[in-house]
Amino acid sequence: LFGTCFWRVEIQILRNLNVLVLNASRDVSRPDEIAKRLKRVRKVYRLPQHYDISTLVTSSYDWAITIEVSRRVDKRGAGNRARRPLHRCETV
């Protein structure tokens, strides 16, 4: 890698839709270029209703970012439900 390499990660939360939007930008400019060129990636995740987006917690490490969301407290006592995996929605 030449020059300085950086990532910028933005997390957008849409509470009313229970949606998490990740915007990541990376510097892809060459060392001899004056202007910065950024490669952008946008991913949209819609969480199942049994997750509460307002409990989102992030942790940042040297080469990783973790995002955790807690389950909603079900006051109806529905018992054990099968765990559903988190799937990525269509990218906008």
Backbone as a printed PyTorch tensor [residue, N CA C, xyz], in Angstrom:
tensor([[[  0.8290,  -1.1830,   0.0000],
         [  0.0000,   0.0000,   0.0000],
         [  0.8700,   1.2420,   0.0000]],

        [[  0.5020,   2.1960,  -0.7950],
         [  1.2280,   3.4510,  -0.8650],
         [  0.4150,   4.5390,  -0.1810]],

        [[  1.1280,   5.4980,   0.3770],
         [  0.4340,   6.6290,   0.9750],
         [ -0.3260,   6.2290,   2.2290]],

        [[ -1.2660,   7.0470,   2.5680],
         [ -2.0770,   6.7580,   3.7450],
         [ -3.3650,   6.0820,   3.3110]],

        [[ -3.6690,   5.0070,   3.9510],
         [ -4.9000,   4.2700,   3.6600],
         [ -5.8480,   4.4830,   4.8380]],

        [[ -7.0510,   4.8870,   4.5770],
         [ -7.9910,   5.0820,   5.6660],
         [ -9.3640,   4.5780,   5.2510]],

        [[-10.1230,   4.2130,   6.2460],
         [-11.5230,   3.8290,   6.0800],
         [-12.3470,   4.7900,   6.9120]],

        [[-13.4870,   5.1460,   6.4090],
         [-14.4530,   5.9300,   7.1800],
         [-15.7430,   5.1370,   7.1790]],

        [[-16.2640,   4.8510,   8.3570],
         [-17.4920,   4.0680,   8.4860],
         [-18.5390,   4.9240,   9.1830]],

        [[-19.6900,   5.0460,   8.5540],
         [-20.8130,   5.7790,   9.1340],
         [-21.9510,   4.7930,   9.3610]],

        [[-22.5950,   4.9200,  10.5050],
         [-23.7390,   4.0680,  10.8340],
         [-24.9640,   4.9630,  10.9510]],

        [[-25.9720,   4.6500,  10.1580],
         [-27.2280,   5.4060,  10.1960],
         [-28.3110,   4.4710,  10.7070]],

        [[-29.1090,   4.9540,  11.6440],
         [-30.1720,   4.1440,  12.2360],
         [-31.5170,   4.7460,  11.8670]],

        [[-32.3920,   3.9240,  11.3190],
         [-33.7680,   4.3290,  11.0320],
         [-34.6610,   3.5610,  12.0080]],

        [[-34.9630,   4.1880,  13.1350],
         [-35.6670,   3.4970,  14.2200],
         [-37.0620,   3.0250,  13.8310]],

        [[-37.7940,   3.8610,  13.1190],
         [-39.1760,   3.4860,  12.8050],
         [-39.2410,   2.2980,  11.8420]],

        [[-38.1670,   2.0390,  11.0850],
         [-38.1350,   0.8980,  10.1650],
         [-37.3150,  -0.2710,  10.7070]],

        [[-36.6690,  -0.0870,  11.8710],
         [-35.7880,  -1.0970,  12.4600],
         [-34.6740,  -1.4690,  11.4760]],

        [[-34.0540,  -0.4240,  10.8960],
         [-33.0650,  -0.5940,   9.8290],
         [-31.7380,   0.0250,  10.2520]],

        [[-30.6610,  -0.6420,   9.8500],
         [-29.2990,  -0.1880,  10.0720],
         [-28.6410,   0.0130,   8.7100]],

        [[-28.0700,   1.1900,   8.4680],
         [-27.4110,   1.4910,   7.1950],
         [-25.9330,   1.7300,   7.4730]],

        [[-25.0620,   0.9760,   6.7910],
         [-23.6160,   1.1520,   6.9160],
         [-23.0840,   1.8080,   5.6550]],

        [[-22.4030,   2.9250,   5.8170],
         [-21.7330,   3.6040,   4.7100],
         [-20.2380,   3.5450,   4.9880]],

        [[-19.4810,   2.9040,   4.1040],
         [-18.0310,   2.8080,   4.2650],
         [-17.3540,   3.4810,   3.0810]],

        [[-16.3250,   4.2700,   3.3630],
         [-15.5500,   4.9420,   2.3190],
         [-14.0820,   4.5850,   2.5150]],

        [[-13.3830,   4.3500,   1.4030],
         [-11.9650,   3.9970,   1.4580],
         [-11.2030,   4.8350,   0.4450]],

        [[-10.0190,   5.2760,   0.8290],
         [ -9.1660,   6.0690,  -0.0550],
         [ -8.5380,   5.1440,  -1.0970]],

        [[ -8.7930,   5.4080,  -2.3820],
         [ -8.2180,   4.5990,  -3.4640],
         [ -7.3570,   5.4580,  -4.3920]],

        [[ -6.9480,   6.6360,  -3.9290],
         [ -6.1300,   7.5040,  -4.7770],
         [ -4.6960,   6.9830,  -4.8370]],

        [[ -4.0300,   7.2900,  -5.9280],
         [ -2.6440,   6.8690,  -6.1310],
         [ -1.7040,   7.8960,  -5.5030]],

        [[ -0.4600,   7.4870,  -5.1970],
         [  0.4720,   8.4120,  -4.5250],
         [  0.7670,   9.6830,  -5.3160]],

        [[  0.7470,   9.6110,  -6.6470],
         [  1.0800,  10.7870,  -7.4430],
         [ -0.1250,  11.6960,  -7.6960]],

        [[ -1.3010,  11.3130,  -7.2250],
         [ -2.5020,  12.1240,  -7.4100],
         [ -2.6570,  13.1150,  -6.2650]],

        [[ -3.0940,  14.2970,  -6.6070],
         [ -3.3090,  15.3180,  -5.5820],
         [ -4.7040,  15.1640,  -4.9740]],

        [[ -5.6830,  14.9200,  -5.8160],
         [ -7.0720,  14.7990,  -5.3380],
         [ -7.3030,  13.4250,  -4.7140]],

        [[ -8.1550,  13.3950,  -3.7270],
         [ -8.5300,  12.1330,  -3.0860],
         [ -9.6540,  11.4760,  -3.8720]],

        [[ -9.5140,  10.1730,  -4.0920],
         [-10.5890,   9.3890,  -4.6950],
         [-11.0780,   8.4130,  -3.6360]],

        [[-12.3710,   8.3740,  -3.4440],
         [-12.9480,   7.4900,  -2.4350],
         [-13.8170,   6.4360,  -3.0940]],

        [[-13.6930,   5.2130,  -2.6220],
         [-14.5970,   4.1430,  -3.0370],
         [-15.6200,   4.0050,  -1.9230]],

        [[-16.8900,   4.0810,  -2.2960],
         [-17.9540,   4.0420,  -1.2890],
         [-18.7730,   2.7670,  -1.4320]],

        [[-19.1460,   2.2220,  -0.2770],
         [-19.9980,   1.0380,  -0.2280],
         [-21.1200,   1.3330,   0.7550]],

        [[-22.3490,   1.0030,   0.3690],
         [-23.5060,   1.2200,   1.2410],
         [-24.2600,  -0.0920,   1.3710]],

        [[-24.4750,  -0.5360,   2.6030],
         [-25.2160,  -1.7650,   2.8760],
         [-26.3680,  -1.4390,   3.8160]],

        [[-27.5290,  -2.0130,   3.5260],
         [-28.7360,  -1.7720,   4.3150],
         [-29.1620,  -3.0930,   4.9490]],

        [[-29.3340,  -3.0760,   6.2560],
         [-29.7610,  -4.2670,   6.9930],
         [-31.0810,  -3.9600,   7.6920]],

        [[-32.0860,  -4.7530,   7.3990],
         [-33.3630,  -4.6240,   8.1120],
         [-33.4000,  -5.7190,   9.1630]],

        [[-33.5180,  -5.3200,  10.4120],
         [-33.5120,  -6.2810,  11.4990],
         [-34.8970,  -6.8770,  11.6880]],

        [[-34.9640,  -8.1540,  12.0510],
         [-36.2620,  -8.7530,  12.3850],
         [-36.8730,  -8.0310,  13.5910]],

        [[-38.1710,  -8.1220,  13.7280],
         [-38.8710,  -7.3790,  14.7720],
         [-38.4660,  -7.7890,  16.1840]],

        [[-37.8730,  -8.9660,  16.3580],
         [-37.4920,  -9.3590,  17.7150],
         [-36.1610,  -8.7330,  18.1520]],

        [[-35.5490,  -7.8740,  17.3080],
         [-34.3750,  -7.0910,  17.6980],
         [-34.7740,  -5.6330,  17.8570]],

        [[-34.1820,  -4.9660,  18.8340],
         [-34.4910,  -3.5640,  19.1250],
         [-33.3180,  -2.6960,  18.6750]],

        [[-33.4910,  -1.9380,  17.6050],
         [-32.4130,  -1.1280,  17.0310],
         [-31.9340,  -0.0490,  17.9960]],

        [[-32.7690,   0.3460,  18.9500],
         [-32.3680,   1.3920,  19.8970],
         [-31.3260,   0.8950,  20.8990]],

        [[-31.0510,  -0.4100,  20.9460],
         [-30.0420,  -0.9610,  21.8550],
         [-28.7010,  -1.1630,  21.1580]],

        [[-28.5080,  -0.5590,  19.9890],
         [-27.2920,  -0.7560,  19.2080],
         [-26.0530,  -0.2650,  19.9620]],

        [[-25.0180,  -1.1140,  19.9850],
         [-23.7450,  -0.7920,  20.6220],
         [-22.6390,  -1.1230,  19.6330]],

        [[-21.6660,  -0.2240,  19.4790],
         [-20.5390,  -0.4850,  18.5820],
         [-19.2480,  -0.5240,  19.3830]],

        [[-18.2940,  -1.3090,  18.8800],
         [-16.9440,  -1.3640,  19.4390],
         [-15.9710,  -1.2560,  18.2870]],

        [[-14.8990,  -0.5200,  18.4950],
         [-13.9110,  -0.3200,  17.4440],
         [-12.5740,  -0.8940,  17.8920]],

        [[-11.9540,  -1.6690,  17.0160],
         [-10.6480,  -2.2640,  17.2660],
         [ -9.6970,  -1.8120,  16.1620]],

        [[ -8.4610,  -2.3110,  16.1760],
         [ -7.4840,  -1.9050,  15.1600],
         [ -7.9780,  -2.1790,  13.7480]],

        [[ -8.4830,  -3.3810,  13.4880],
         [ -8.8720,  -3.7610,  12.1310],
         [-10.3090,  -4.2430,  12.0480]],

        [[-11.1220,  -3.9260,  13.0370],
         [-12.5010,  -4.4260,  13.0070],
         [-13.4340,  -3.4810,  13.7570]],

        [[-14.6940,  -3.5570,  13.3730],
         [-15.7620,  -2.8470,  14.0700],
         [-16.8450,  -3.8780,  14.3530]],

        [[-17.3050,  -3.9360,  15.5890],
         [-18.3990,  -4.8440,  15.9150],
         [-19.6490,  -4.0260,  16.2000]],

        [[-20.7740,  -4.5680,  15.7630],
         [-22.0720,  -3.9330,  15.9750],
         [-22.9650,  -4.9670,  16.6410]],

        [[-23.5070,  -4.6200,  17.7990],
         [-24.3710,  -5.5420,  18.5300],
         [-25.7280,  -4.9020,  18.7720]],

        [[-26.7640,  -5.7040,  18.6090],
         [-28.1300,  -5.2630,  18.8760],
         [-28.7830,  -6.3230,  19.7510]],

        [[-29.4580,  -5.8850,  20.8070],
         [-30.0960,  -6.8250,  21.7330],
         [-31.4980,  -7.1920,  21.2730]],

        [[-31.9580,  -8.3260,  21.7710],
         [-33.3240,  -8.7650,  21.4880],
         [-34.3060,  -7.9430,  22.3090]],

        [[-35.4930,  -7.7990,  21.7770],
         [-36.5690,  -7.1430,  22.5290],
         [-37.0180,  -8.0810,  23.6450]],

        [[-37.4720,  -7.4950,  24.7120],
         [-38.0400,  -8.2890,  25.7950],
         [-39.4780,  -8.5880,  25.4230]],

        [[-39.7810,  -9.8640,  25.2470],
         [-41.1310, -10.2690,  24.8670],
         [-41.9520, -10.4440,  26.1340]],

        [[-42.8860,  -9.5490,  26.3530],
         [-43.6880,  -9.5790,  27.5720],
         [-44.8530, -10.5470,  27.4700]],

        [[-45.0790, -11.0960,  26.2790],
         [-46.1920, -12.0290,  26.1020],
         [-45.8240, -13.4460,  26.5260]],

        [[-44.5140, -13.7080,  26.6880],
         [-44.0860, -15.0450,  27.0930],
         [-44.3310, -16.0750,  26.0180]],

        [[-43.8280, -15.8230,  24.8450],
         [-44.0830, -16.7110,  23.7130],
         [-43.2600, -17.9930,  23.7680]],

        [[-42.3740, -18.1230,  24.7430],
         [-41.5760, -19.3420,  24.8320],
         [-40.3750, -19.2910,  23.9090]],

        [[-39.7940, -20.4450,  23.6700],
         [-38.6180, -20.4980,  22.7960],
         [-39.0340, -20.4690,  21.3400]],

        [[-38.5220, -19.5130,  20.6350],
         [-38.7440, -19.4370,  19.1960],
         [-37.4570, -19.8230,  18.4950]],

        [[-37.5770, -20.2990,  17.3030],
         [-36.3800, -20.6130,  16.5280],
         [-35.6330, -19.3140,  16.2310]],

        [[-34.3180, -19.3530,  16.3650],
         [-33.5300, -18.1530,  16.0870],
         [-33.4540, -17.9320,  14.5950]],

        [[-33.6940, -16.6910,  14.2130],
         [-33.6480, -16.3330,  12.7990],
         [-32.3740, -15.5540,  12.5190]],

        [[-31.6540, -15.9040,  11.4660],
         [-30.4220, -15.1750,  11.1590],
         [-30.7180, -13.7880,  10.6000]],

        [[-29.7390, -12.9090,  10.7040],
         [-29.8390, -11.5590,  10.1670],
         [-29.4650, -11.5960,   8.6970]],

        [[-30.3540, -11.1300,   7.8300],
         [-30.1150, -11.1300,   6.3920],
         [-29.9770,  -9.7030,   5.8980]],

        [[-29.1350,  -9.5210,   4.8970],
         [-28.9290,  -8.2040,   4.3090],
         [-30.0370,  -7.9290,   3.3100]],

        [[-30.5930,  -6.7270,   3.3660],
         [-31.6070,  -6.3140,   2.4020],
         [-30.9280,  -5.8750,   1.1130]],

        [[-31.7170,  -5.5190,   0.1510],
         [-31.1740,  -5.0160,  -1.1040],
         [-30.4220,  -3.7180,  -0.8540]],

        [[-29.3040,  -3.5490,  -1.5120],
         [-28.5170,  -2.3290,  -1.4010],
         [-29.1720,  -1.2390,  -2.2290]],

        [[-29.3130,  -0.0820,  -1.6060],
         [-29.9700,   1.0330,  -2.2800],
         [-28.9570,   1.8140,  -3.0850]]])
